[in-house]
Short mmCIF file of C-alpha atoms and ligand atoms in Angstrom, two decimals:
data_model
loop_
_atom_site.label_atom_id
_atom_site.label_comp_id
_atom_site.label_asym_id
_atom_site.label_seq_id
_atom_site.Cartn_x
_atom_site.Cartn_y
_atom_site.Cartn_z
CA UNK T 1 108.29 431.97 31.16
CA UNK T 2 104.90 434.02 32.03
CA UNK T 3 103.81 436.67 29.90
CA UNK T 4 103.50 438.87 32.76
CA UNK T 5 107.20 438.03 33.48
CA UNK T 6 108.35 438.87 29.99
CA UNK T 7 106.77 442.08 29.93
CA UNK T 8 108.22 443.10 33.26
CA UNK T 9 111.80 442.10 32.08
CA UNK T 10 111.27 443.99 28.57
CA UNK T 11 110.11 447.12 30.46
CA UNK T 12 113.21 446.70 32.76
CA UNK T 13 115.48 446.67 29.75
CA UNK T 14 113.88 449.33 27.93
CA UNK T 15 112.58 446.96 25.05
CA UNK T 16 109.32 447.44 23.54
CA UNK T 17 106.33 445.00 22.33
CA UNK T 18 103.41 445.08 19.89
CA UNK T 19 99.96 443.58 19.87
CA UNK T 20 97.42 443.03 17.55
CA UNK T 21 94.15 443.51 18.58
CA UNK T 22 91.56 441.04 16.81
CA UNK T 23 87.69 441.86 17.48
CA UNK T 24 85.98 438.31 16.69
CA UNK T 25 83.12 440.20 15.08
CA UNK T 26 84.85 441.93 12.33
CA UNK T 27 87.33 439.17 11.84
CA UNK T 28 84.87 436.70 10.77
CA UNK T 29 86.50 436.06 7.50
CA UNK T 30 89.14 433.11 7.81
CA UNK T 31 91.09 434.56 4.57
CA UNK T 32 91.65 437.65 6.08
CA UNK T 33 92.29 436.71 9.16
CA UNK T 34 95.05 434.11 7.72
CA UNK T 35 96.46 437.14 6.01
CA UNK T 36 96.85 439.18 8.84
CA UNK T 37 98.12 436.41 10.67
CA UNK T 38 100.92 435.80 8.13
CA UNK T 39 101.69 439.42 8.40
CA UNK T 40 101.73 439.05 12.26
CA UNK T 41 104.37 436.24 11.99
CA UNK T 42 106.41 437.71 9.49
CA UNK T 43 106.59 441.15 11.35
CA UNK T 44 107.53 439.57 14.75
CA UNK T 45 104.33 440.57 16.46
CA UNK T 46 104.59 439.81 20.08
CA UNK T 47 101.30 439.17 21.19
CA UNK T 48 97.39 439.08 19.91
CA UNK T 49 94.91 440.53 21.81
CA UNK T 50 91.58 438.93 21.16
CA UNK T 51 88.17 440.59 22.43
CA UNK T 52 85.87 443.73 22.18
CA UNK T 53 83.50 445.84 24.39
CA UNK T 54 80.50 444.17 22.63
CA UNK T 55 81.05 440.86 20.92
CA UNK T 56 77.84 439.56 19.18
CA UNK T 57 78.86 436.56 17.25
CA UNK T 58 80.02 433.21 18.70
CA UNK T 59 83.61 433.81 16.73
CA UNK T 60 85.57 433.87 19.54
CA UNK T 61 86.60 430.10 19.94
CA UNK T 62 86.99 430.05 16.24
CA UNK T 63 89.22 432.85 15.88
CA UNK T 64 91.50 431.67 18.81
CA UNK T 65 91.92 428.15 17.04
CA UNK T 66 92.72 429.79 13.93
CA UNK T 67 95.41 431.81 15.52
CA UNK T 68 96.60 428.79 17.22
CA UNK T 69 96.60 426.51 14.46
CA UNK T 70 98.62 428.85 12.36
CA UNK T 71 101.25 430.74 14.37
CA UNK T 72 102.85 430.55 17.74
CA UNK T 73 102.28 433.83 19.09
CA UNK T 74 100.79 434.32 22.53
CA UNK T 75 97.04 435.12 22.71
CA UNK T 76 95.68 437.21 25.59
CA UNK T 77 92.15 437.42 25.97
CA UNK T 78 91.14 441.34 26.36
CA UNK T 79 87.42 440.72 27.31
CA UNK T 80 84.51 443.36 27.28
CA UNK T 81 82.78 440.77 29.93
CA UNK T 82 82.86 437.72 31.75
CA UNK T 83 81.24 436.20 28.34
CA UNK T 84 84.47 436.24 26.66
CA UNK T 85 86.42 433.96 28.70
CA UNK T 86 87.94 431.29 26.80
CA UNK T 87 90.33 428.54 28.45
CA UNK T 88 92.21 427.88 24.91
CA UNK T 89 93.80 431.27 25.03
CA UNK T 90 97.16 431.76 26.69
CA UNK T 91 96.66 434.59 29.22
CA UNK T 92 93.62 436.90 30.32
CA UNK T 93 93.68 440.80 30.99
CA UNK T 94 91.97 440.65 34.23
CA UNK T 95 90.71 444.49 33.66
CA UNK T 96 89.86 446.55 36.40
CA UNK T 97 88.27 449.99 34.91
CA UNK T 98 89.69 452.10 37.34
CA UNK T 99 89.34 455.43 35.53
CA UNK T 100 85.65 454.97 36.22
CA UNK T 101 83.14 454.40 38.92
CA UNK T 102 81.09 451.67 37.60
CA UNK T 103 81.28 448.88 40.73
CA UNK T 104 80.45 446.22 38.32
CA UNK T 105 83.79 446.78 36.42
CA UNK T 106 86.02 447.55 39.57
CA UNK T 107 84.87 444.17 41.26
CA UNK T 108 81.54 442.87 40.20
CA UNK T 109 82.51 441.07 37.11
CA UNK T 110 85.70 439.82 38.78
CA UNK T 111 83.77 438.18 41.37
CA UNK T 112 81.93 436.18 38.73
CA UNK T 113 85.07 435.48 36.58
CA UNK T 114 87.50 434.18 39.41
CA UNK T 115 86.06 430.77 40.41
CA UNK T 116 85.99 430.18 36.47
CA UNK T 117 89.68 431.45 35.84
CA UNK T 118 90.85 429.63 38.98
CA UNK T 119 89.68 426.31 37.51
CA UNK T 120 91.24 426.82 33.88
CA UNK T 121 94.94 427.43 32.99
CA UNK T 122 94.69 430.82 31.67
CA UNK T 123 97.48 433.32 32.99
CA UNK T 124 95.72 435.92 35.01
CA UNK T 125 97.19 439.19 34.22
CA UNK T 126 95.83 442.13 36.90
CA UNK T 127 95.22 445.13 35.10
CA UNK T 128 94.39 448.62 35.80
CA UNK T 129 92.39 449.90 32.68
CA UNK T 130 92.24 453.67 31.93
CA UNK T 131 89.79 454.91 29.47
CA UNK T 132 91.25 458.51 28.27
CA UNK T 133 88.78 460.71 26.24
CA UNK T 134 89.59 460.75 22.42
CA UNK T 135 86.91 462.94 20.96
CA UNK T 136 83.69 461.21 20.13
CA UNK T 137 82.24 458.67 22.46
CA UNK T 138 84.02 455.36 21.95
CA UNK T 139 81.82 451.90 22.33
CA UNK T 140 83.85 450.86 25.13
CA UNK T 141 82.93 454.53 26.99
CA UNK T 142 79.22 453.58 26.17
CA UNK T 143 79.43 450.20 27.13
CA UNK T 144 81.27 450.35 30.30
CA UNK T 145 78.79 453.35 31.36
CA UNK T 146 82.08 455.28 32.46
CA UNK T 147 83.37 458.63 31.79
CA UNK T 148 86.74 458.60 30.42
CA UNK T 149 89.60 460.71 31.92
CA UNK T 150 89.85 464.07 30.09
CA UNK T 151 92.56 464.37 27.92
CA UNK T 152 94.57 467.01 29.40
CA UNK T 153 93.87 465.88 32.97
CA UNK T 154 97.41 464.35 33.23
CA UNK T 155 97.41 464.14 37.04
CA UNK T 156 94.34 463.04 37.55
CA UNK T 157 95.44 459.91 35.33
CA UNK T 158 98.56 459.68 36.85
CA UNK T 159 96.93 459.43 40.42
CA UNK T 160 94.57 456.68 39.03
CA UNK T 161 97.03 454.59 37.68
CA UNK T 162 99.53 455.33 40.88
CA UNK T 163 96.35 453.84 43.10
CA UNK T 164 95.91 450.87 40.67
CA UNK T 165 99.81 450.23 40.94
CA UNK T 166 99.22 450.42 44.77
CA UNK T 167 96.22 448.09 44.85
CA UNK T 168 98.82 445.76 43.31
CA UNK T 169 97.82 445.82 39.64
CA UNK T 170 100.55 444.68 37.46
CA UNK T 171 100.15 446.35 34.31
CA UNK T 172 98.39 449.81 33.40
CA UNK T 173 96.63 449.96 30.16
CA UNK T 174 95.72 453.51 28.79
CA UNK T 175 93.07 453.34 25.94
CA UNK T 176 91.69 456.11 24.18
CA UNK T 177 89.15 453.15 22.78
CA UNK T 178 89.00 451.16 19.60
CA UNK T 179 89.07 453.46 16.41
CA UNK T 180 89.54 456.59 18.59
CA UNK T 181 89.39 459.78 17.01
CA UNK T 182 92.60 461.04 18.54
CA UNK T 183 95.28 458.67 20.13
CA UNK T 184 96.66 459.00 23.42
CA UNK T 185 98.83 462.30 23.60
CA UNK T 186 102.16 461.75 24.57
CA UNK T 187 102.16 464.19 27.60
CA UNK T 188 99.62 461.69 29.00
CA UNK T 189 101.73 458.79 28.53
CA UNK T 190 104.81 460.30 29.68
CA UNK T 191 102.98 461.59 32.74
CA UNK T 192 101.40 458.37 33.61
CA UNK T 193 104.56 456.41 32.79
CA UNK T 194 106.65 458.52 35.33
CA UNK T 195 103.89 457.89 37.84
CA UNK T 196 104.18 453.92 37.99
CA UNK T 197 107.03 451.33 37.76
CA UNK T 198 104.56 448.74 36.11
CA UNK T 199 104.84 448.02 32.38
CA UNK T 200 102.42 450.50 30.26
CA UNK T 201 100.09 449.30 27.71
CA UNK T 202 98.87 451.93 25.25
CA UNK T 203 96.13 451.52 22.23
CA UNK T 204 93.47 453.26 20.60
CA UNK T 205 93.55 455.21 17.33
CA UNK T 206 97.24 454.19 16.46
CA UNK T 207 96.99 454.34 13.03
CA UNK T 208 100.41 455.26 11.46
CA UNK T 209 103.85 454.40 12.07
CA UNK T 210 104.45 458.02 13.51
CA UNK T 211 101.73 457.70 16.23
CA UNK T 212 103.33 454.17 17.07
CA UNK T 213 106.64 456.03 17.60
CA UNK T 214 105.31 458.60 19.42
CA UNK T 215 103.66 456.43 21.96
CA UNK T 216 107.08 454.42 22.54
CA UNK T 217 108.70 457.67 22.75
CA UNK T 218 106.38 458.73 25.53
CA UNK T 219 106.85 455.91 27.38
CA UNK T 220 104.66 452.90 26.07
CA UNK T 221 105.90 449.31 26.76
CA UNK T 222 103.47 447.72 24.76
CA UNK T 223 101.32 449.29 21.89
CA UNK T 224 98.11 447.86 20.43
CA UNK T 225 96.72 448.27 16.89
CA UNK T 226 93.69 446.91 15.91
CA UNK T 227 90.96 449.00 13.92
CA UNK T 228 93.53 450.33 11.67
CA UNK T 229 94.67 446.94 10.42
CA UNK T 230 91.21 445.92 9.60
CA UNK T 231 91.12 448.70 6.76
CA UNK T 232 94.74 448.37 6.07
CA UNK T 233 96.60 445.34 7.24
CA UNK T 234 100.19 446.02 5.48
CA UNK T 235 100.34 449.16 7.92
CA UNK T 236 101.76 446.38 10.57
CA UNK T 237 104.62 446.42 8.50
CA UNK T 238 105.45 450.05 9.21
CA UNK T 239 104.54 449.85 12.44
CA UNK T 240 106.26 446.70 13.90
CA UNK T 241 109.39 448.22 12.25
CA UNK T 242 109.21 451.01 14.77
CA UNK T 243 109.13 448.79 17.49
CA UNK T 244 111.98 446.75 15.77
CA UNK T 245 114.01 449.81 15.50
CA UNK T 246 113.45 450.88 18.99
CA UNK T 247 114.50 447.56 20.24
CA UNK T 248 117.70 447.35 17.77
CA UNK T 249 118.85 450.83 19.38
CA UNK T 250 118.43 449.28 22.95
CA UNK T 251 120.71 446.49 21.87
CA UNK T 252 123.05 448.86 20.24
CA UNK T 253 123.62 450.94 23.30
CA UNK T 254 124.27 447.74 25.57
C1 1GP A 1 91.22 449.16 21.93
O1 1GP A 1 93.51 449.68 22.51
C2 1GP A 1 92.82 448.78 21.45
O2 1GP A 1 90.89 448.76 22.83
C3 1GP A 1 93.27 449.31 20.14
O3 1GP A 1 92.55 450.53 19.45
O4 1GP A 1 91.39 449.53 17.55
O5 1GP A 1 92.03 451.94 17.87
O6 1GP A 1 93.90 450.31 17.38
P1 1GP A 1 92.23 450.49 17.96
#
């Protein structure tokens, strides 16, 4: 089954998923990456996101190969630019940065990427990408040359997500940015959740089990954890337990 269909089905049934974000620049040590892959496999991680707003090393394909060689968890490209398209992954978030007003990230890069994607087997997942302010300026806000939505402008975020859904985007991704000072608050997640029917991805600054639980309870379907695992990979055990517990409680209610 396609990854998008799985996410839609899980959303309908109230089940949650977890993705580990790997920044190829930061995961250049095969031993560290293998340790993370082992933990991800043991803790039922659903997806790997691979990419970054600025990738300065040629590690992308090496990282993807190492994941493929060791685990069967699907790999979803989370590209900062069209330079980060690698056909050996399983899928790509075809991101439209709808919280911003940078035409290159609303349609420009897509025009360049479309013929490349047409000719490879990556599953293309049209995604409305919303940056939410999280304190200090994040790399993604700086590189994208866009202003994140203020974290207390709930209605603005909800209307943006709704417009994205009406434009046909199949996923909404609320991102505070990697290593965000503050994760996206529960009210923001919940307001956007109520505005759209598509699966909701939430990431940026989730670095404790409690923050993961809060995001799940507020309505995230898929939580993304990256930065915190670079410092403490074992945190994955605690966070994936939260997702597991949630899904068990859904099963028990059936
Ligand atoms: C960033 O949402 C992802 O785009 C994950 O953020 O690295 O802070 O976990 P962190």
